[in-house]
mmCIF file of N, CA and C in Angstrom:
data_model
loop_
_atom_site.group_PDB
_atom_site.id
_atom_site.type_symbol
_atom_site.label_atom_id
_atom_site.label_comp_id
_atom_site.label_asym_id
_atom_site.label_seq_id
_atom_site.Cartn_x
_atom_site.Cartn_y
_atom_site.Cartn_z
ATOM 1 N N THR M 1 -2.576 14.234 0.414
ATOM 2 C CA THR M 1 -3.801 14.032 -0.073
ATOM 3 C C THR M 1 -3.453 12.346 -0.883
ATOM 4 N N GLN M 2 -1.795 12.208 -1.913
ATOM 5 C CA GLN M 2 -1.594 11.833 -2.835
ATOM 6 C C GLN M 2 -1.427 10.429 -1.987
ATOM 7 N N PHE M 3 -0.698 11.437 -1.402
ATOM 8 C CA PHE M 3 0.552 9.673 -0.670
ATOM 9 C C PHE M 3 -0.067 8.628 -0.159
ATOM 10 N N LEU M 4 -1.118 9.607 0.728
ATOM 11 C CA LEU M 4 -1.978 8.254 1.901
ATOM 12 C C LEU M 4 -3.424 7.905 0.600
ATOM 13 N N ASN M 5 -3.852 8.621 -0.307
ATOM 14 C CA ASN M 5 -4.783 7.005 -0.814
ATOM 15 C C ASN M 5 -3.929 6.292 -1.872
ATOM 16 N N ASN M 6 -2.550 6.540 -2.264
ATOM 17 C CA ASN M 6 -1.642 5.481 -3.051
ATOM 18 C C ASN M 6 -1.440 3.995 -1.613
ATOM 19 N N ASN M 7 -2.042 4.714 -0.665
ATOM 20 C CA ASN M 7 -2.282 3.037 -0.114
ATOM 21 C C ASN M 7 -3.017 2.676 0.844
ATOM 22 N N SER M 8 -3.899 3.703 -0.629
ATOM 23 C CA SER M 8 -5.667 2.667 -0.061
ATOM 24 C C SER M 8 -5.833 0.690 -0.564
ATOM 25 N N LEU M 9 -6.116 0.481 0.274
ATOM 26 C CA LEU M 9 -6.552 -1.086 0.354
ATOM 27 C C LEU M 9 -7.610 -1.856 -1.199
ATOM 28 N N ALA M 10 -6.027 -2.320 -1.680
ATOM 29 C CA ALA M 10 -7.322 -3.285 -3.034
ATOM 30 C C ALA M 10 -7.613 -4.292 -3.134
ATOM 31 N N LEU M 11 -8.174 -4.280 -3.347
ATOM 32 C CA LEU M 11 -9.286 -5.802 -3.539
ATOM 33 C C LEU M 11 -9.324 -6.421 -4.237
ATOM 34 N N LYS M 12 -9.665 -8.080 -4.855
ATOM 35 C CA LYS M 12 -9.624 -7.820 -5.582
ATOM 36 C C LYS M 12 -11.011 -9.250 -5.577
ATOM 37 N N PHE M 13 -12.626 -9.490 -5.535
ATOM 38 C CA PHE M 13 -12.854 -11.069 -5.138
ATOM 39 C C PHE M 13 -13.277 -11.663 -6.505
ATOM 40 N N ILE M 14 -13.742 -12.876 -5.980
ATOM 41 C CA ILE M 14 -13.848 -14.083 -6.917
ATOM 42 C C ILE M 14 -15.140 -14.400 -7.058
ATOM 43 N N TYR M 15 -16.467 -15.129 -7.926
ATOM 44 C CA TYR M 15 -17.187 -14.957 -7.407
ATOM 45 C C TYR M 15 -17.938 -16.060 -8.685
ATOM 46 N N GLY M 16 -17.288 -16.357 -8.706
ATOM 47 C CA GLY M 16 -17.490 -17.982 -9.845
ATOM 48 C C GLY M 16 -17.359 -17.366 -11.138
ATOM 49 N N ASP M 17 -18.046 -16.965 -12.109
ATOM 50 C CA ASP M 17 -16.953 -17.151 -13.588
ATOM 51 C C ASP M 17 -17.247 -15.196 -13.234
ATOM 52 N N THR M 18 -17.056 -13.366 -11.570
ATOM 53 C CA THR M 18 -17.723 -13.095 -11.917
ATOM 54 C C THR M 18 -15.730 -12.141 -11.329
ATOM 55 N N VAL M 19 -15.418 -11.469 -11.791
ATOM 56 C CA VAL M 19 -14.589 -10.895 -10.894
ATOM 57 C C VAL M 19 -14.737 -9.435 -10.224
ATOM 58 N N TYR M 20 -14.693 -8.568 -9.030
ATOM 59 C CA TYR M 20 -14.747 -7.128 -8.676
ATOM 60 C C TYR M 20 -13.622 -6.747 -8.476
ATOM 61 N N LEU M 21 -13.896 -5.901 -8.860
ATOM 62 C CA LEU M 21 -12.344 -5.394 -8.658
ATOM 63 C C LEU M 21 -12.647 -3.891 -8.167
ATOM 64 N N THR M 22 -11.602 -3.449 -6.507
ATOM 65 C CA THR M 22 -11.811 -2.252 -5.392
ATOM 66 C C THR M 22 -10.872 -1.149 -5.668
ATOM 67 N N CYS M 23 -9.891 -0.862 -5.617
ATOM 68 C CA CYS M 23 -8.371 -0.494 -5.485
ATOM 69 C C CYS M 23 -8.358 2.017 -4.447
ATOM 70 N N GLY M 24 -10.183 1.335 -4.358
ATOM 71 C CA GLY M 24 -9.947 2.841 -2.959
ATOM 72 C C GLY M 24 -9.583 3.999 -4.175
ATOM 73 N N ASP M 25 -8.909 4.586 -3.013
ATOM 74 C CA ASP M 25 -8.868 6.312 -3.844
ATOM 75 C C ASP M 25 -7.292 6.012 -5.399
ATOM 76 N N LEU M 26 -6.665 5.462 -5.480
ATOM 77 C CA LEU M 26 -5.308 5.284 -5.777
ATOM 78 C C LEU M 26 -5.018 6.491 -6.836
ATOM 79 N N TYR M 27 -4.301 6.516 -7.207
ATOM 80 C CA TYR M 27 -3.802 8.481 -7.564
ATOM 81 C C TYR M 27 -2.679 7.098 -9.059
ATOM 82 N N LEU M 28 -2.808 7.587 -10.061
ATOM 83 C CA LEU M 28 -1.759 7.414 -11.128
ATOM 84 C C LEU M 28 -0.600 7.270 -10.867
ATOM 85 N N ASN M 29 -0.210 7.636 -9.925
ATOM 86 C CA ASN M 29 1.735 6.293 -9.298
ATOM 87 C C ASN M 29 1.301 5.134 -8.869
ATOM 88 N N GLY M 30 -0.127 4.931 -8.201
ATOM 89 C CA GLY M 30 -0.050 3.868 -7.926
ATOM 90 C C GLY M 30 -0.894 2.833 -8.297
ATOM 91 N N GLU M 31 -1.343 3.103 -9.159
ATOM 92 C CA GLU M 31 -2.146 2.473 -10.126
ATOM 93 C C GLU M 31 -0.806 1.949 -10.728
ATOM 94 N N LYS M 32 -0.101 3.093 -10.941
ATOM 95 C CA LYS M 32 0.743 2.229 -12.270
ATOM 96 C C LYS M 32 2.301 0.777 -11.729
ATOM 97 N N ASP M 33 1.230 0.916 -10.254
ATOM 98 C CA ASP M 33 2.833 0.366 -8.458
ATOM 99 C C ASP M 33 1.792 -1.424 -9.087
ATOM 100 N N VAL M 34 0.744 -0.282 -9.402
ATOM 101 C CA VAL M 34 -0.124 -2.276 -9.193
ATOM 102 C C VAL M 34 0.156 -2.414 -10.514
ATOM 103 N N LEU M 35 0.166 -1.202 -11.499
ATOM 104 C CA LEU M 35 0.124 -2.298 -12.679
ATOM 105 C C LEU M 35 1.901 -2.408 -12.828
ATOM 106 N N GLU M 36 1.906 -2.810 -12.831
ATOM 107 C CA GLU M 36 4.075 -3.723 -13.082
ATOM 108 C C GLU M 36 3.389 -4.376 -11.676
ATOM 109 N N LYS M 37 3.254 -4.213 -11.352
ATOM 110 C CA LYS M 37 2.620 -5.662 -9.262
ATOM 111 C C LYS M 37 2.416 -7.258 -9.885
ATOM 112 N N TYR M 38 1.033 -6.390 -11.281
ATOM 113 C CA TYR M 38 0.169 -7.645 -11.088
ATOM 114 C C TYR M 38 -1.073 -7.155 -12.072
ATOM 115 N N PRO M 39 0.166 -7.398 -13.423
ATOM 116 C CA PRO M 39 -0.317 -6.765 -15.439
ATOM 117 C C PRO M 39 -1.440 -8.082 -15.556
ATOM 118 N N GLU M 40 -0.775 -9.007 -14.855
ATOM 119 C CA GLU M 40 -2.237 -10.345 -15.393
ATOM 120 C C GLU M 40 -3.414 -10.410 -14.436
ATOM 121 N N SER M 41 -3.320 -9.740 -13.601
ATOM 122 C CA SER M 41 -4.359 -10.408 -12.327
ATOM 123 C C SER M 41 -5.146 -8.696 -11.967
ATOM 124 N N LEU M 42 -5.960 -8.248 -13.669
ATOM 125 C CA LEU M 42 -6.447 -6.680 -12.949
ATOM 126 C C LEU M 42 -7.506 -6.476 -13.650
ATOM 127 N N LYS M 43 -7.783 -7.826 -14.241
ATOM 128 C CA LYS M 43 -9.245 -7.842 -16.179
ATOM 129 C C LYS M 43 -9.963 -8.764 -14.680
ATOM 130 N N ALA M 44 -11.322 -7.327 -14.581
ATOM 131 C CA ALA M 44 -12.372 -7.220 -13.905
ATOM 132 C C ALA M 44 -13.849 -7.082 -14.549
ATOM 133 N N ASP M 45 -15.410 -7.498 -14.239
ATOM 134 C CA ASP M 45 -16.135 -7.824 -14.476
ATOM 135 C C ASP M 45 -17.689 -6.585 -14.604
ATOM 136 N N LEU M 46 -16.573 -6.312 -12.644
ATOM 137 C CA LEU M 46 -16.939 -5.260 -12.002
ATOM 138 C C LEU M 46 -15.851 -4.719 -12.077
ATOM 139 N N LEU M 47 -16.178 -2.867 -11.584
ATOM 140 C CA LEU M 47 -14.825 -2.071 -11.156
ATOM 141 C C LEU M 47 -15.836 -1.372 -10.794
ATOM 142 N N LYS M 48 -15.524 -1.061 -9.690
ATOM 143 C CA LYS M 48 -15.591 1.096 -8.348
ATOM 144 C C LYS M 48 -14.156 1.131 -9.159
ATOM 145 N N ALA M 49 -14.936 2.666 -9.831
ATOM 146 C CA ALA M 49 -13.517 3.202 -10.136
ATOM 147 C C ALA M 49 -12.906 3.608 -8.808
ATOM 148 N N ASN M 50 -11.403 3.830 -9.629
ATOM 149 C CA ASN M 50 -10.563 5.044 -8.494
ATOM 150 C C ASN M 50 -10.855 6.068 -8.229
ATOM 151 N N HIS M 51 -10.567 6.809 -6.881
ATOM 152 C CA HIS M 51 -10.298 8.361 -7.437
ATOM 153 C C HIS M 51 -11.408 8.823 -7.554
ATOM 154 N N HIS M 52 -12.726 8.688 -7.491
ATOM 155 C CA HIS M 52 -14.232 9.164 -8.053
ATOM 156 C C HIS M 52 -14.764 9.025 -8.890
ATOM 157 N N LEU M 53 -13.209 8.858 -10.152
ATOM 158 C CA LEU M 53 -13.441 9.029 -10.946
ATOM 159 C C LEU M 53 -12.817 10.735 -12.257
ATOM 160 N N ASN M 54 -12.296 10.560 -11.382
ATOM 161 C CA ASN M 54 -10.885 11.733 -11.374
ATOM 162 C C ASN M 54 -9.810 11.944 -12.608
ATOM 163 N N ASP M 55 -9.330 13.015 -13.105
ATOM 164 C CA ASP M 55 -8.514 12.407 -13.225
ATOM 165 C C ASP M 55 -7.236 11.633 -13.033
ATOM 166 N N THR M 56 -7.163 11.933 -11.622
ATOM 167 C CA THR M 56 -5.792 11.677 -10.842
ATOM 168 C C THR M 56 -6.123 10.804 -10.483
ATOM 169 N N SER M 57 -6.912 9.668 -11.853
ATOM 170 C CA SER M 57 -7.138 7.660 -11.586
ATOM 171 C C SER M 57 -7.332 7.275 -13.433
ATOM 172 N N SER M 58 -7.065 6.025 -13.610
ATOM 173 C CA SER M 58 -7.556 5.299 -14.520
ATOM 174 C C SER M 58 -7.416 5.922 -15.552
ATOM 175 N N GLN M 59 -5.105 5.734 -15.779
ATOM 176 C CA GLN M 59 -4.755 5.674 -17.066
ATOM 177 C C GLN M 59 -5.770 4.594 -17.907
ATOM 178 N N LEU M 60 -5.149 5.499 -19.323
ATOM 179 C CA LEU M 60 -5.055 4.085 -20.468
ATOM 180 C C LEU M 60 -4.877 3.317 -20.264
ATOM 181 N N ARG M 61 -3.455 2.967 -19.525
ATOM 182 C CA ARG M 61 -3.021 1.439 -18.953
ATOM 183 C C ARG M 61 -4.006 0.772 -18.651
ATOM 184 N N TRP M 62 -4.825 1.783 -17.455
ATOM 185 C CA TRP M 62 -5.506 0.029 -16.079
ATOM 186 C C TRP M 62 -6.368 0.031 -16.693
ATOM 187 N N VAL M 63 -7.706 0.929 -17.974
ATOM 188 C CA VAL M 63 -9.032 1.264 -18.322
ATOM 189 C C VAL M 63 -8.471 -0.030 -18.984
ATOM 190 N N LYS M 64 -7.381 -0.570 -19.867
ATOM 191 C CA LYS M 64 -7.436 -1.573 -20.849
ATOM 192 C C LYS M 64 -6.632 -2.244 -20.271
ATOM 193 N N ALA M 65 -6.393 -3.262 -19.152
ATOM 194 C CA ALA M 65 -5.504 -4.224 -18.177
ATOM 195 C C ALA M 65 -7.046 -4.214 -17.425
ATOM 196 N N THR M 66 -7.983 -3.229 -16.604
ATOM 197 C CA THR M 66 -8.908 -4.084 -15.986
ATOM 198 C C THR M 66 -10.273 -4.714 -17.235
ATOM 199 N N LYS M 67 -10.469 -3.637 -18.411
ATOM 200 C CA LYS M 67 -11.436 -4.595 -18.886
ATOM 201 C C LYS M 67 -13.029 -4.479 -18.958
ATOM 202 N N ALA M 68 -13.128 -4.457 -17.707
ATOM 203 C CA ALA M 68 -14.524 -3.701 -17.623
ATOM 204 C C ALA M 68 -15.473 -3.726 -18.112
ATOM 205 N N GLN M 69 -16.564 -4.632 -17.808
ATOM 206 C CA GLN M 69 -17.948 -4.302 -18.604
ATOM 207 C C GLN M 69 -18.874 -3.303 -18.290
ATOM 208 N N VAL M 70 -18.923 -3.060 -16.589
ATOM 209 C CA VAL M 70 -18.780 -2.675 -15.881
ATOM 210 C C VAL M 70 -18.578 -1.421 -14.712
ATOM 211 N N VAL M 71 -19.273 -0.467 -14.738
ATOM 212 C CA VAL M 71 -17.270 0.661 -13.858
ATOM 213 C C VAL M 71 -18.623 1.415 -12.935
ATOM 214 N N VAL M 72 -18.358 1.265 -11.316
ATOM 215 C CA VAL M 72 -19.597 2.433 -10.527
ATOM 216 C C VAL M 72 -18.570 3.178 -9.839
ATOM 217 N N GLY M 73 -18.705 4.634 -10.313
ATOM 218 C CA GLY M 73 -17.945 5.816 -9.340
ATOM 219 C C GLY M 73 -18.609 6.724 -8.907
ATOM 220 N N MET M 74 -18.930 7.047 -7.572
ATOM 221 C CA MET M 74 -19.037 7.500 -6.408
ATOM 222 C C MET M 74 -18.444 8.772 -5.581
ATOM 223 N N ASN M 75 -19.376 9.938 -5.415
ATOM 224 C CA ASN M 75 -19.090 10.903 -5.477
ATOM 225 C C ASN M 75 -20.185 11.872 -5.893
ATOM 226 N N ASP M 76 -20.295 13.429 -4.829
ATOM 227 C CA ASP M 76 -21.240 14.832 -5.260
ATOM 228 C C ASP M 76 -21.113 15.168 -6.647
ATOM 229 N N VAL M 77 -19.724 14.545 -7.089
ATOM 230 C CA VAL M 77 -18.777 15.769 -8.263
ATOM 231 C C VAL M 77 -18.910 14.697 -9.484
ATOM 232 N N ILE M 78 -18.266 14.777 -11.273
ATOM 233 C CA ILE M 78 -17.714 13.329 -11.533
ATOM 234 C C ILE M 78 -16.358 14.576 -12.168
ATOM 235 N N GLY M 79 -15.510 13.735 -11.091
ATOM 236 C CA GLY M 79 -14.144 14.799 -11.642
ATOM 237 C C GLY M 79 -14.235 14.940 -12.974
ATOM 238 N N SER M 80 -13.825 13.739 -14.126
ATOM 239 C CA SER M 80 -13.481 14.346 -14.893
ATOM 240 C C SER M 80 -14.670 13.254 -16.461
ATOM 241 N N MET M 81 -14.842 14.133 -17.048
ATOM 242 C CA MET M 81 -15.294 13.833 -18.196
ATOM 243 C C MET M 81 -14.792 12.498 -19.164
ATOM 244 N N SER M 82 -13.805 13.383 -18.768
ATOM 245 C CA SER M 82 -12.816 12.444 -19.785
ATOM 246 C C SER M 82 -12.118 10.987 -19.204
ATOM 247 N N VAL M 83 -12.078 11.179 -18.273
ATOM 248 C CA VAL M 83 -12.629 9.282 -17.512
ATOM 249 C C VAL M 83 -13.474 8.558 -18.221
ATOM 250 N N TYR M 84 -14.358 9.155 -18.021
ATOM 251 C CA TYR M 84 -15.698 8.128 -18.108
ATOM 252 C C TYR M 84 -16.101 8.448 -19.399
ATOM 253 N N LYS M 85 -15.325 8.567 -20.607
ATOM 254 C CA LYS M 85 -15.624 8.631 -21.727
ATOM 255 C C LYS M 85 -14.795 7.858 -21.843
ATOM 256 N N ARG M 86 -13.376 7.626 -21.428
ATOM 257 C CA ARG M 86 -12.239 6.581 -21.183
ATOM 258 C C ARG M 86 -12.969 4.829 -21.270
ATOM 259 N N TYR M 87 -13.809 5.056 -20.200
ATOM 260 C CA TYR M 87 -14.125 3.696 -19.138
ATOM 261 C C TYR M 87 -15.062 3.019 -20.323
ATOM 262 N N VAL M 88 -15.364 4.381 -20.878
ATOM 263 C CA VAL M 88 -17.061 4.380 -22.257
ATOM 264 C C VAL M 88 -16.437 3.209 -24.376
ATOM 265 N N LYS M 89 -15.488 3.605 -24.228
ATOM 266 C CA LYS M 89 -15.002 3.586 -25.232
ATOM 267 C C LYS M 89 -14.171 2.383 -25.270
ATOM 268 N N TYR M 90 -13.810 1.880 -24.323
ATOM 269 C CA TYR M 90 -13.098 0.812 -23.772
ATOM 270 C C TYR M 90 -14.152 -0.309 -23.022
ATOM 271 N N GLY M 91 -15.627 -0.346 -24.031
ATOM 272 C CA GLY M 91 -16.613 -1.046 -23.785
ATOM 273 C C GLY M 91 -17.415 -1.433 -22.131
ATOM 274 N N ALA M 92 -16.946 -0.235 -21.091
ATOM 275 C CA ALA M 92 -17.843 -0.864 -19.938
ATOM 276 C C ALA M 92 -18.502 0.044 -19.740
ATOM 277 N N THR M 93 -20.137 -0.440 -19.341
ATOM 278 C CA THR M 93 -21.100 0.587 -19.015
ATOM 279 C C THR M 93 -20.707 1.915 -18.087
ATOM 280 N N VAL M 94 -20.640 2.474 -17.779
ATOM 281 C CA VAL M 94 -19.881 3.898 -16.377
ATOM 282 C C VAL M 94 -21.741 4.296 -15.890
ATOM 283 N N TYR M 95 -21.070 3.511 -14.503
ATOM 284 C CA TYR M 95 -22.398 4.117 -13.519
ATOM 285 C C TYR M 95 -21.864 5.030 -12.190
ATOM 286 N N HIS M 96 -22.991 7.012 -11.869
ATOM 287 C CA HIS M 96 -22.365 7.567 -10.808
ATOM 288 C C HIS M 96 -23.321 8.050 -10.115
ATOM 289 N N THR M 97 -22.845 8.013 -8.474
ATOM 290 C CA THR M 97 -24.335 8.912 -8.282
ATOM 291 C C THR M 97 -24.075 9.668 -8.049
ATOM 292 N N LEU M 98 -23.480 10.239 -8.337
ATOM 293 C CA LEU M 98 -24.717 11.929 -8.785
ATOM 294 C C LEU M 98 -25.238 11.571 -10.372
ATOM 295 N N TYR M 99 -24.941 10.725 -10.981
ATOM 296 C CA TYR M 99 -26.026 10.565 -11.848
ATOM 297 C C TYR M 99 -27.249 9.291 -11.800
ATOM 298 N N ASN M 100 -26.761 8.287 -10.713
ATOM 299 C CA ASN M 100 -27.769 7.658 -10.987
ATOM 300 C C ASN M 100 -28.577 7.112 -9.682
ATOM 301 N N GLY M 101 -28.131 8.541 -8.526
ATOM 302 C CA GLY M 101 -28.058 8.268 -6.989
ATOM 303 C C GLY M 101 -27.374 6.425 -6.579
ATOM 304 N N MET M 102 -28.462 6.163 -5.677
ATOM 305 C CA MET M 102 -27.300 4.378 -5.092
ATOM 306 C C MET M 102 -27.334 3.348 -6.354
ATOM 307 N N ILE M 103 -26.723 2.855 -6.036
ATOM 308 C CA ILE M 103 -26.286 1.861 -7.311
ATOM 309 C C ILE M 103 -26.458 0.318 -6.762
ATOM 310 N N ARG M 104 -26.783 -0.494 -7.515
ATOM 311 C CA ARG M 104 -27.100 -2.011 -6.403
ATOM 312 C C ARG M 104 -26.987 -2.698 -7.982
ATOM 313 N N VAL M 105 -25.450 -3.553 -7.577
ATOM 314 C CA VAL M 105 -24.931 -4.227 -8.455
ATOM 315 C C VAL M 105 -24.624 -5.938 -7.828
ATOM 316 N N VAL M 106 -26.123 -6.682 -8.801
ATOM 317 C CA VAL M 106 -26.202 -8.215 -8.758
ATOM 318 C C VAL M 106 -25.591 -8.951 -9.118
ATOM 319 N N CYS M 107 -24.470 -10.140 -8.592
ATOM 320 C CA CYS M 107 -24.464 -10.814 -9.621
ATOM 321 C C CYS M 107 -25.250 -12.337 -10.113
ATOM 322 N N GLU M 108 -25.452 -12.011 -10.380
ATOM 323 C CA GLU M 108 -26.796 -13.862 -11.090
ATOM 324 C C GLU M 108 -25.846 -15.144 -10.983
ATOM 325 N N ASP M 109 -26.553 -15.890 -11.413
ATOM 326 C CA ASP M 109 -25.653 -18.306 -11.538
ATOM 327 C C ASP M 109 -24.320 -16.945 -11.791
ATOM 328 N N ASN M 110 -23.474 -16.683 -10.759
ATOM 329 C CA ASN M 110 -21.570 -16.597 -10.533
ATOM 330 C C ASN M 110 -21.024 -15.905 -11.987
ATOM 331 N N HIS M 111 -22.616 -15.467 -12.908
ATOM 332 C CA HIS M 111 -21.475 -14.567 -13.730
ATOM 333 C C HIS M 111 -22.243 -13.753 -14.149
ATOM 334 N N ASN M 112 -23.665 -12.903 -14.550
ATOM 335 C CA ASN M 112 -24.210 -12.548 -15.025
ATOM 336 C C ASN M 112 -24.338 -10.872 -13.328
ATOM 337 N N LEU M 113 -24.254 -8.951 -13.911
ATOM 338 C CA LEU M 113 -23.819 -8.535 -13.054
ATOM 339 C C LEU M 113 -25.282 -7.928 -13.354
ATOM 340 N N THR M 114 -25.980 -7.615 -12.926
ATOM 341 C CA THR M 114 -27.499 -7.151 -13.200
ATOM 342 C C THR M 114 -27.512 -5.974 -11.970
ATOM 343 N N VAL M 115 -27.260 -4.108 -12.926
ATOM 344 C CA VAL M 115 -27.499 -3.418 -12.534
ATOM 345 C C VAL M 115 -29.017 -2.340 -12.085
ATOM 346 N N THR M 116 -29.072 -2.047 -10.500
ATOM 347 C CA THR M 116 -29.948 -1.801 -10.337
ATOM 348 C C THR M 116 -29.977 -0.075 -9.658
ATOM 349 N N THR M 117 -30.456 1.201 -10.628
ATOM 350 C CA THR M 117 -30.011 2.637 -9.615
ATOM 351 C C THR M 117 -31.447 3.302 -8.906
ATOM 352 N N GLN M 118 -31.206 4.319 -8.288
ATOM 353 C CA GLN M 118 -32.258 4.781 -7.456
ATOM 354 C C GLN M 118 -32.974 6.365 -8.651
ATOM 355 N N LEU M 119 -32.418 5.519 -9.936
ATOM 356 C CA LEU M 119 -32.756 6.878 -10.826
ATOM 357 C C LEU M 119 -34.397 5.288 -11.095
ATOM 358 N N ASP M 120 -33.464 4.118 -11.753
ATOM 359 C CA ASP M 120 -34.329 2.980 -12.508
ATOM 360 C C ASP M 120 -35.933 3.940 -11.391
ATOM 361 N N SER M 121 -35.184 3.586 -9.887
ATOM 362 C CA SER M 121 -36.812 3.125 -9.222
ATOM 363 C C SER M 121 -37.684 4.928 -9.288
ATOM 364 N N TRP M 122 -37.475 5.514 -8.826
ATOM 365 C CA TRP M 122 -37.725 6.635 -9.518
ATOM 366 C C TRP M 122 -39.029 7.226 -10.793
ATOM 367 N N VAL M 123 -37.995 6.133 -12.069
ATOM 368 C CA VAL M 123 -38.461 6.094 -13.258
ATOM 369 C C VAL M 123 -39.636 5.452 -13.415
ATOM 370 N N GLU M 124 -39.791 4.759 -13.133
ATOM 371 C CA GLU M 124 -40.642 3.099 -12.545
ATOM 372 C C GLU M 124 -42.068 3.849 -12.185
ATOM 373 N N LYS M 125 -41.260 5.230 -10.939
ATOM 374 C CA LYS M 125 -42.799 5.290 -9.995
ATOM 375 C C LYS M 125 -43.911 6.233 -10.673
ATOM 376 N N GLY M 126 -42.912 6.989 -11.481
ATOM 377 C CA GLY M 126 -43.577 7.650 -12.309
ATOM 378 C C GLY M 126 -43.137 9.795 -12.274
ATOM 379 N N GLY M 127 -41.785 9.300 -12.143
ATOM 380 C CA GLY M 127 -41.540 10.892 -11.959
ATOM 381 C C GLY M 127 -40.314 11.361 -13.502
ATOM 382 N N ASN M 128 -40.161 12.182 -12.967
ATOM 383 C CA ASN M 128 -39.821 13.056 -14.969
ATOM 384 C C ASN M 128 -38.788 13.820 -14.618
#
């Protein structure tokens, strides 16, 4: 699995002043390779967390290099609360499908990110 995941497709999208980075399921070694090759190109406003926010990814160097404002993780479990907390410690707001349900991120005016979640919609409708 690690070998396959370290061959994940990495994509960086730039829209106006906003940067979105997604690197699939990279493990720590894959992140290390990307960090060595593109150390100055990883800053992202919006980041899809590598490998479901598991501790197999998102090493401290990666978190510092990406400097993400918003981080999104997807899975039916959170792999590691320490990874979640690491992103928060360095200034990110973290969303995860386990806690937030569907997550929608819209880039407005080429700069501002607006995040809405399935949970927001549920609360607005009077959910408890």
